Each structure stands twice: as structure tokens, then as C-alpha cells.
């Protein structure tokens, strides 16, 4: 078991500096262009693939870092460069986590490499859980998966929404209802292979922020997939559903559903993304405050500005510590007895919104223009309190965990 430390080792520092250099030299110079274009930045993803950042090997190395700090460190540096482009680079990871959390070794080895493609032909993947009437309320999910025993196939029908890379992905991971009577416990995850008939892209969303990341609806019309595309396999699913039925009948504790297993694993990583965006905005504001003069002196000489910057830095560091703690706990097998994963995501997300807003304020009129990046960072930061569990849902998870009661 890795001992807890606040000091990165030499290998981690080397990776951090390498990622920071890529973010500074490749991501950040392209940020404004792709934000305006509102398109997937394929050339930047290609560059990331060439240097080894957009690859299964890289994310596997970070994922299996025994300290747990590999993934949050990587997320912070890439999102320091730009949130929209970084999400295009790491968005495939959510689908990969879905397979890692629920799939067999064979499924992991078969499908995750296809999510990334190769240097000469990069691919992306999509994790499809949310629906028009089922975002935070996962029990209201309507996408159905029905097993056709005669052909050993699953038939999927429904509409997914807010899917990163939805419709343009090579591989889609879809969460669907297999037993409606069990509510959220009757869900399962499925792989939809490339070019499967019946899957199409619906509406592509024009967003407030993270505009370089593709977000769209995914429509499933009689999508037939082989039985082996059920993550975890049918035997495991049948056993899990049987346990859920028994516990429901006895009023006992219920098992977690497939989507929640994915989100729990990814929440500290989302917190790290928020830390990266907040840190970027803080650094711009700090540099501006040192050089912008009013009434014959730099504006940082005024307590009203200096104290804001002090608070911003303190909150960023506190958010990072929460993220690192949750990541370390997950890597070392320590249970989130106080919903530490949700804590990290909640605090970091709220910090990003607050810090980027303060950065705009410190830059004044300049901060409100697209000539300076804090305007974009402020728009980007809004997503952290919304996706992969809103701040309200995180508070609900924390409150339920602390109280042991089903607070509504």
C-alpha cells in the first residue's frame, strides 16, 4: 500500500512538466479558435496521440499509479490549458472507465483499444447515460435493452442526451434498463460496436462553455448487438438482478447500478479538471493585477484585489487537497465513508465557478471581452457544477452518507 504524501515523486513531476508543456505549447494557443468554431479539435487530438498523451497506455499508466495521483495530476494540467480542448482529449476516458468498472478482462482488452484508435487514425468513444427525462434522476431512465435469446442479441431502443462525443464516437457505451421494476438497480451497460445499424446522432448542442467538446443526443432504434457486448456478461447480470430483487423484497440495502459505478470512479477526476481551470484563471488574474496600474500603482497594491487573490489561491489549494485525498483513498482501497469523492467534486466545482468569476472582476472590462481568456474560462467553469452529478446531487450524496438516511 502506497503511503500518503503531498510530495510528487520524480516520475510524477516529470509527467506533470511534460503535460504542462503540451498544454502551454499546443492546447492553449488553439483554445480561442476551437471555442469559436465549436467543433471537435481533431488536429489537437492528433498531436496528443503523436506524443503519447491520447493513448490507452498513457491513461493506464496514470490510472494504475499506486498513489492515485496520476489521473488528477494529468487532468489538472490539461484543463489548465483549456477545458474544451482537454475534454475532447480526455472525454473518451469516461467510456473507458465504464468498461473498466463493469466489463470482463476480455471486454476491457477488446474494446478500450478501439476507443482510441492509433496515431494514424485516432478515434473517440462516448458514454451514454443521461436522457431527456433522466439526468440526476437515473431511476427515470427509459432506454430499454431486451434480450433476444434465440439470436443471443440485445435490442436497444431509446434516446440519450448530453453525450460527450455522442454520434461521432467509434464505440458507444450505453446504459439501459433491463428490469424496469428494479428502478435504477435494473440497469446494465452495453457496448455498441462501430457502424452498428440503428444508432445515429440526434441534436448537437450549442453550449455556453466547453464549446470545443462535441456534445449531442444519441438515438437508438432497434439497435441489435451481440450478447457478448453486455458489460460483465449475462451470468453476472442475472446474479446481480436476483440479489437486487431479494434485497428489494426484504427492504435491505441495494446494490449500486452500472452508471453510478462509473460516476463514483470519475468524480475526483472531474474535481481535478475544475482545479485546472480555476488555477489558470487565477494565474491570469494575478499577472494582470501585478501589471495593470490605476492611480499610479499596480492594482494588486489595493487590499480589495490582493485579498481576493489570496482567497482564490487558498480555495484552489484546498480543492486540490480534497481531490488528492479522494484519489489516494480510491487507489488504496479505502472506502468513501463520508462521501469523500463527492466532497472533492463539489468543492472543486464550486471553487472553479467562484474563482473564474473573481478573475473576470479583477480584469474589469478587459475580463468581459474575448481578448482575454478569463471570459472563456468563466463560461467553461459553469459545467463542473452540472455534469457527472450536479452540486445539488453531490450534497445529497454527502448528506445521505453522513446521516444514513434517504434524504430527499
Tab-separated table of N, CA and C in Angstrom, residues 22 27 41 44-45 48 53-55 59 78 83-93 116 124:
chain	number	residue	atom	x	y	z
A	22	UNK	N	2.855	20.532	-22.979
A	22	UNK	CA	1.913	20.299	-24.077
A	22	UNK	C	0.718	21.246	-23.965
A	27	UNK	N	-2.170	23.201	-26.580
A	27	UNK	CA	-3.589	23.399	-26.254
A	27	UNK	C	-3.954	24.869	-26.142
A	41	UNK	N	-11.658	19.427	-31.908
A	41	UNK	CA	-10.320	19.828	-32.389
A	41	UNK	C	-9.476	18.620	-32.787
A	44	UNK	N	-5.631	18.804	-32.741
A	44	UNK	CA	-5.001	18.810	-31.420
A	44	UNK	C	-5.014	17.401	-30.823
A	45	UNK	N	-6.123	16.682	-31.005
A	45	UNK	CA	-6.183	15.295	-30.540
A	45	UNK	C	-5.105	14.472	-31.250
A	48	UNK	N	-1.869	15.153	-29.677
A	48	UNK	CA	-1.809	14.463	-28.388
A	48	UNK	C	-1.502	12.986	-28.587
A	53	UNK	N	-0.005	11.218	-25.392
A	53	UNK	CA	-0.966	11.615	-24.356
A	53	UNK	C	-2.330	11.009	-24.623
A	54	UNK	N	-2.765	11.036	-25.877
A	54	UNK	CA	-4.052	10.427	-26.224
A	54	UNK	C	-3.794	8.981	-26.603
A	55	UNK	N	-3.756	8.125	-25.586
A	55	UNK	CA	-3.485	6.709	-25.823
A	55	UNK	C	-3.928	5.908	-24.616
A	59	UNK	N	-3.090	6.585	-20.266
A	59	UNK	CA	-4.120	6.646	-19.228
A	59	UNK	C	-4.055	5.438	-18.304
A	78	UNK	N	-3.912	19.390	-18.132
A	78	UNK	CA	-4.560	19.522	-19.431
A	78	UNK	C	-5.661	20.572	-19.392
A	83	UNK	N	-10.308	23.986	-21.117
A	83	UNK	CA	-11.271	22.965	-20.712
A	83	UNK	C	-11.930	22.286	-21.905
A	84	UNK	N	-12.298	23.046	-22.933
A	84	UNK	CA	-12.988	22.460	-24.066
A	84	UNK	C	-12.116	21.488	-24.837
A	85	UNK	N	-10.895	21.906	-25.150
A	85	UNK	CA	-9.981	21.024	-25.871
A	85	UNK	C	-9.588	19.837	-24.998
A	86	UNK	N	-9.305	20.087	-23.729
A	86	UNK	CA	-8.924	18.999	-22.838
A	86	UNK	C	-10.027	17.957	-22.730
A	87	UNK	N	-11.281	18.405	-22.686
A	87	UNK	CA	-12.381	17.445	-22.600
A	87	UNK	C	-12.473	16.611	-23.873
A	88	UNK	N	-12.136	17.205	-25.010
A	88	UNK	CA	-12.089	16.432	-26.251
A	88	UNK	C	-10.989	15.372	-26.200
A	89	UNK	N	-9.904	15.682	-25.494
A	89	UNK	CA	-8.806	14.729	-25.375
A	89	UNK	C	-9.121	13.633	-24.362
A	90	UNK	N	-9.764	13.987	-23.257
A	90	UNK	CA	-9.963	13.002	-22.188
A	90	UNK	C	-11.384	12.435	-22.150
A	91	UNK	N	-12.293	12.957	-22.988
A	91	UNK	CA	-13.683	12.516	-22.939
A	91	UNK	C	-13.863	11.029	-23.168
A	92	UNK	N	-13.003	10.456	-23.992
A	92	UNK	CA	-13.048	9.015	-24.230
A	92	UNK	C	-12.838	8.238	-22.934
A	93	UNK	N	-12.126	8.849	-22.003
A	93	UNK	CA	-11.821	8.173	-20.745
A	93	UNK	C	-13.041	7.779	-19.946
A	116	UNK	N	-9.674	4.390	-28.770
A	116	UNK	CA	-8.642	5.380	-29.055
A	116	UNK	C	-8.120	5.331	-30.487
A	124	UNK	N	-12.594	8.316	-31.059
A	124	UNK	CA	-13.088	8.726	-29.748
A	124	UNK	C	-14.211	7.779	-29.349
